[in-house]
Amino acid sequence: MTRINLVDPTHATGRTAEQLGEIKSAFGVVPNMFKAVANSPAALSSMWGAFGALGGGRLPPKLGEQIAVAIADRNDCHYCLAAHTALGRKAGATAQEMAEAQAGRSADPRTAAALAFATAVVDKRAGIEAADVEALRQAGFDDGEIVEIVAHVALNLFTNYVNVALDVPLDFQKVKLTRAAA
């Protein structure tokens, strides 16, 4: 059971109502995570704005979703794992690609490098080495893409923490975690 109220979009007003309407247009429904975050108009604006900005970034949507499931698995976030697995499939990833990404792996060298970097940022609490960044460059990522990977990590940490800390009820098909949170 959630630890805070979920905002009913039909009772929201002002900018929160507008953003929940945008979210409903994007997903067909307002997922519970957004209903929880809508308790703070500032937090909702931050989260929704970050999703929009990164969605229009240079990293392909599929890679963004693969990063998201790898981070969700490390943070024991059932909600984000379920949501981003579904979104990854919509972005063109196979079930196998999403399962591999969840474990931080990929058969594609570029994706593998991005996942290794993203999981290192989480596992090392951002205390990565110069070699971690160099591995991304060797895989063909430029500085802008490297910063976007870090931004994806940060956004996913935010959403993971919201969902785990506030025990947001799952409204996507459950996906089994592959590893316990560190």
Tab-separated table of C-alpha atoms in Angstrom:
chain	number	residue	atom	x	y	z
A	1	MET	CA	0.000	0.000	0.000
A	2	THR	CA	1.370	3.375	-0.959
A	3	ARG	CA	2.754	5.546	1.821
A	4	ILE	CA	1.239	8.738	0.372
A	5	ASN	CA	-1.965	9.612	-1.406
A	6	LEU	CA	-2.176	9.172	-5.155
A	7	VAL	CA	-3.542	12.345	-6.725
A	8	ASP	CA	-6.768	11.743	-8.638
A	9	PRO	CA	-6.198	13.497	-11.983
A	10	THR	CA	-9.879	14.492	-12.115
A	11	HIS	CA	-9.371	16.575	-8.941
A	12	ALA	CA	-6.066	18.178	-9.949
A	13	THR	CA	-5.974	21.860	-10.816
A	14	GLY	CA	-3.705	24.334	-12.583
A	15	ARG	CA	-0.374	23.234	-14.005
A	16	THR	CA	-0.617	19.847	-12.251
A	17	ALA	CA	-3.883	19.119	-14.089
A	18	GLU	CA	-2.286	20.186	-17.386
A	19	GLN	CA	0.735	17.950	-16.870
A	20	LEU	CA	-1.361	14.967	-15.778
A	21	GLY	CA	-3.365	15.503	-18.973
A	22	GLU	CA	-0.138	15.436	-21.009
A	23	ILE	CA	0.927	12.273	-19.198
A	24	LYS	CA	-2.440	10.637	-19.929
A	25	SER	CA	-2.084	11.585	-23.595
A	26	ALA	CA	1.392	10.026	-23.683
A	27	PHE	CA	0.525	6.775	-21.870
A	28	GLY	CA	-3.229	6.396	-22.358
A	29	VAL	CA	-3.583	6.501	-18.553
A	30	VAL	CA	-1.880	8.332	-15.711
A	31	PRO	CA	0.518	5.793	-14.167
A	32	ASN	CA	0.558	5.611	-10.375
A	33	MET	CA	4.094	6.990	-10.168
A	34	PHE	CA	2.932	10.290	-11.638
A	35	LYS	CA	-0.100	10.320	-9.337
A	36	ALA	CA	2.269	9.993	-6.381
A	37	VAL	CA	4.667	12.674	-7.611
A	38	ALA	CA	1.737	15.003	-8.398
A	39	ASN	CA	1.508	15.691	-4.651
A	40	SER	CA	4.318	18.169	-5.365
A	41	PRO	CA	3.744	20.340	-8.443
A	42	ALA	CA	7.472	21.189	-8.451
A	43	ALA	CA	8.518	17.520	-8.381
A	44	LEU	CA	5.996	16.649	-11.107
A	45	SER	CA	7.265	19.486	-13.312
A	46	SER	CA	10.839	18.372	-12.738
A	47	MET	CA	10.158	14.715	-13.506
A	48	TRP	CA	7.898	15.264	-16.509
A	49	GLY	CA	10.241	17.909	-17.903
A	50	ALA	CA	13.221	15.582	-17.559
A	51	PHE	CA	11.381	12.768	-19.342
A	52	GLY	CA	10.501	15.161	-22.161
A	53	ALA	CA	13.977	16.626	-22.442
A	54	LEU	CA	15.736	13.252	-22.473
A	55	GLY	CA	13.119	11.823	-24.826
A	56	GLY	CA	14.200	14.508	-27.293
A	57	GLY	CA	17.892	13.932	-26.640
A	58	ARG	CA	20.474	12.210	-28.793
A	59	LEU	CA	20.319	8.780	-27.158
A	60	PRO	CA	17.797	6.495	-28.841
A	61	PRO	CA	14.669	5.688	-26.784
A	62	LYS	CA	15.547	1.992	-26.758
A	63	LEU	CA	18.907	2.704	-25.102
A	64	GLY	CA	17.253	4.989	-22.563
A	65	GLU	CA	14.887	2.184	-21.584
A	66	GLN	CA	17.740	-0.325	-21.400
A	67	ILE	CA	19.599	1.994	-19.033
A	68	ALA	CA	16.424	2.383	-16.972
A	69	VAL	CA	15.924	-1.362	-16.423
A	70	ALA	CA	19.568	-1.872	-15.465
A	71	ILE	CA	19.282	0.843	-12.828
A	72	ALA	CA	15.866	-0.336	-11.614
A	73	ASP	CA	17.224	-3.825	-11.052
A	74	ARG	CA	20.149	-2.474	-9.019
A	75	ASN	CA	17.817	-0.360	-6.894
A	76	ASP	CA	15.252	-3.116	-6.352
A	77	CYS	CA	12.580	-0.959	-8.000
A	78	HIS	CA	9.815	-3.266	-9.168
A	79	TYR	CA	7.790	-0.326	-10.487
A	80	CYS	CA	10.451	1.112	-12.783
A	81	LEU	CA	11.564	-2.324	-13.913
A	82	ALA	CA	8.024	-3.166	-14.998
A	83	ALA	CA	7.311	0.224	-16.583
A	84	HIS	CA	10.594	0.515	-18.487
A	85	THR	CA	10.494	-3.097	-19.664
A	86	ALA	CA	7.132	-2.327	-21.282
A	87	LEU	CA	8.411	0.979	-22.676
A	88	GLY	CA	11.551	-0.711	-23.992
A	89	ARG	CA	9.459	-3.217	-25.880
A	90	LYS	CA	7.475	-0.321	-27.393
A	91	ALA	CA	10.796	1.283	-28.363
A	92	GLY	CA	11.724	-1.811	-30.371
A	93	ALA	CA	13.706	-3.925	-27.924
A	94	THR	CA	13.105	-7.642	-27.800
A	95	ALA	CA	12.250	-9.388	-24.546
A	96	GLN	CA	15.756	-10.880	-24.584
A	97	GLU	CA	17.387	-7.465	-25.077
A	98	MET	CA	15.458	-6.059	-22.119
A	99	ALA	CA	16.331	-9.056	-19.934
A	100	GLU	CA	19.998	-8.690	-20.843
A	101	ALA	CA	19.888	-4.938	-20.209
A	102	GLN	CA	18.316	-5.559	-16.820
A	103	ALA	CA	21.459	-7.546	-15.960
A	104	GLY	CA	23.634	-4.753	-17.400
A	105	ARG	CA	24.556	-6.655	-20.555
A	106	SER	CA	24.008	-6.368	-24.301
A	107	ALA	CA	25.256	-8.183	-27.402
A	108	ASP	CA	25.612	-4.767	-29.070
A	109	PRO	CA	29.021	-3.314	-28.098
A	110	ARG	CA	27.801	0.299	-27.976
A	111	THR	CA	24.819	-0.591	-25.776
A	112	ALA	CA	27.034	-2.798	-23.599
A	113	ALA	CA	29.408	0.127	-23.035
A	114	ALA	CA	26.552	2.459	-22.088
A	115	LEU	CA	25.099	-0.098	-19.675
A	116	ALA	CA	28.486	-0.800	-18.097
A	117	PHE	CA	29.007	2.913	-17.568
A	118	ALA	CA	25.491	3.556	-16.201
A	119	THR	CA	25.684	0.654	-13.782
A	120	ALA	CA	29.184	1.731	-12.690
A	121	VAL	CA	27.851	5.222	-11.936
A	122	VAL	CA	25.147	3.664	-9.732
A	123	ASP	CA	27.308	0.984	-8.134
A	124	LYS	CA	30.196	3.362	-7.433
A	125	ARG	CA	27.899	6.237	-6.398
A	126	ALA	CA	29.359	8.290	-9.281
A	127	GLY	CA	32.948	7.585	-8.166
A	128	ILE	CA	33.922	6.284	-11.574
A	129	GLU	CA	37.399	6.273	-13.094
A	130	ALA	CA	38.681	8.052	-16.190
A	131	ALA	CA	38.822	4.610	-17.835
A	132	ASP	CA	35.040	4.290	-17.470
A	133	VAL	CA	34.532	7.446	-19.533
A	134	GLU	CA	37.232	6.412	-22.001
A	135	ALA	CA	35.431	3.098	-22.588
A	136	LEU	CA	32.381	5.068	-23.682
A	137	ARG	CA	34.472	7.151	-26.061
A	138	GLN	CA	35.992	3.973	-27.508
A	139	ALA	CA	32.443	2.705	-28.124
A	140	GLY	CA	31.667	5.855	-30.121
A	141	PHE	CA	29.973	8.112	-27.561
A	142	ASP	CA	30.814	11.806	-27.570
A	143	ASP	CA	30.755	14.154	-24.603
A	144	GLY	CA	27.131	15.175	-25.154
A	145	GLU	CA	25.973	11.554	-25.200
A	146	ILE	CA	28.051	10.796	-22.104
A	147	VAL	CA	26.333	13.618	-20.241
A	148	GLU	CA	22.949	12.297	-21.425
A	149	ILE	CA	23.761	8.857	-20.028
A	150	VAL	CA	24.481	10.477	-16.658
A	151	ALA	CA	21.207	12.419	-16.944
A	152	HIS	CA	19.322	9.169	-17.615
A	153	VAL	CA	20.976	7.656	-14.539
A	154	ALA	CA	19.970	10.641	-12.401
A	155	LEU	CA	16.360	10.635	-13.617
A	156	ASN	CA	16.067	6.919	-13.013
A	157	LEU	CA	17.519	7.234	-9.520
A	158	PHE	CA	14.840	9.854	-8.809
A	159	THR	CA	12.020	7.657	-10.090
A	160	ASN	CA	13.412	4.542	-8.373
A	161	TYR	CA	13.622	6.367	-5.063
A	162	VAL	CA	10.086	7.732	-5.374
A	163	ASN	CA	8.655	4.309	-6.126
A	164	VAL	CA	10.617	2.350	-3.539
A	165	ALA	CA	10.475	4.904	-0.701
A	166	LEU	CA	6.785	5.656	-1.172
A	167	ASP	CA	5.771	2.076	-2.070
A	168	VAL	CA	3.919	3.166	-5.198
A	169	PRO	CA	1.510	0.411	-6.312
A	170	LEU	CA	2.503	-1.377	-9.502
A	171	ASP	CA	0.207	-0.722	-12.472
A	172	PHE	CA	2.369	-2.400	-15.126
A	173	GLN	CA	2.964	-6.124	-15.639
A	174	LYS	CA	5.437	-7.268	-12.973
A	175	VAL	CA	8.958	-8.237	-14.048
A	176	LYS	CA	11.195	-10.317	-11.803
A	177	LEU	CA	14.284	-8.609	-10.423
A	178	THR	CA	17.519	-10.431	-11.280
A	179	ARG	CA	19.679	-9.169	-8.441
A	180	ALA	CA	19.159	-7.752	-4.996
A	181	ALA	CA	19.932	-4.096	-4.422
A	182	ALA	CA	23.466	-3.464	-3.243
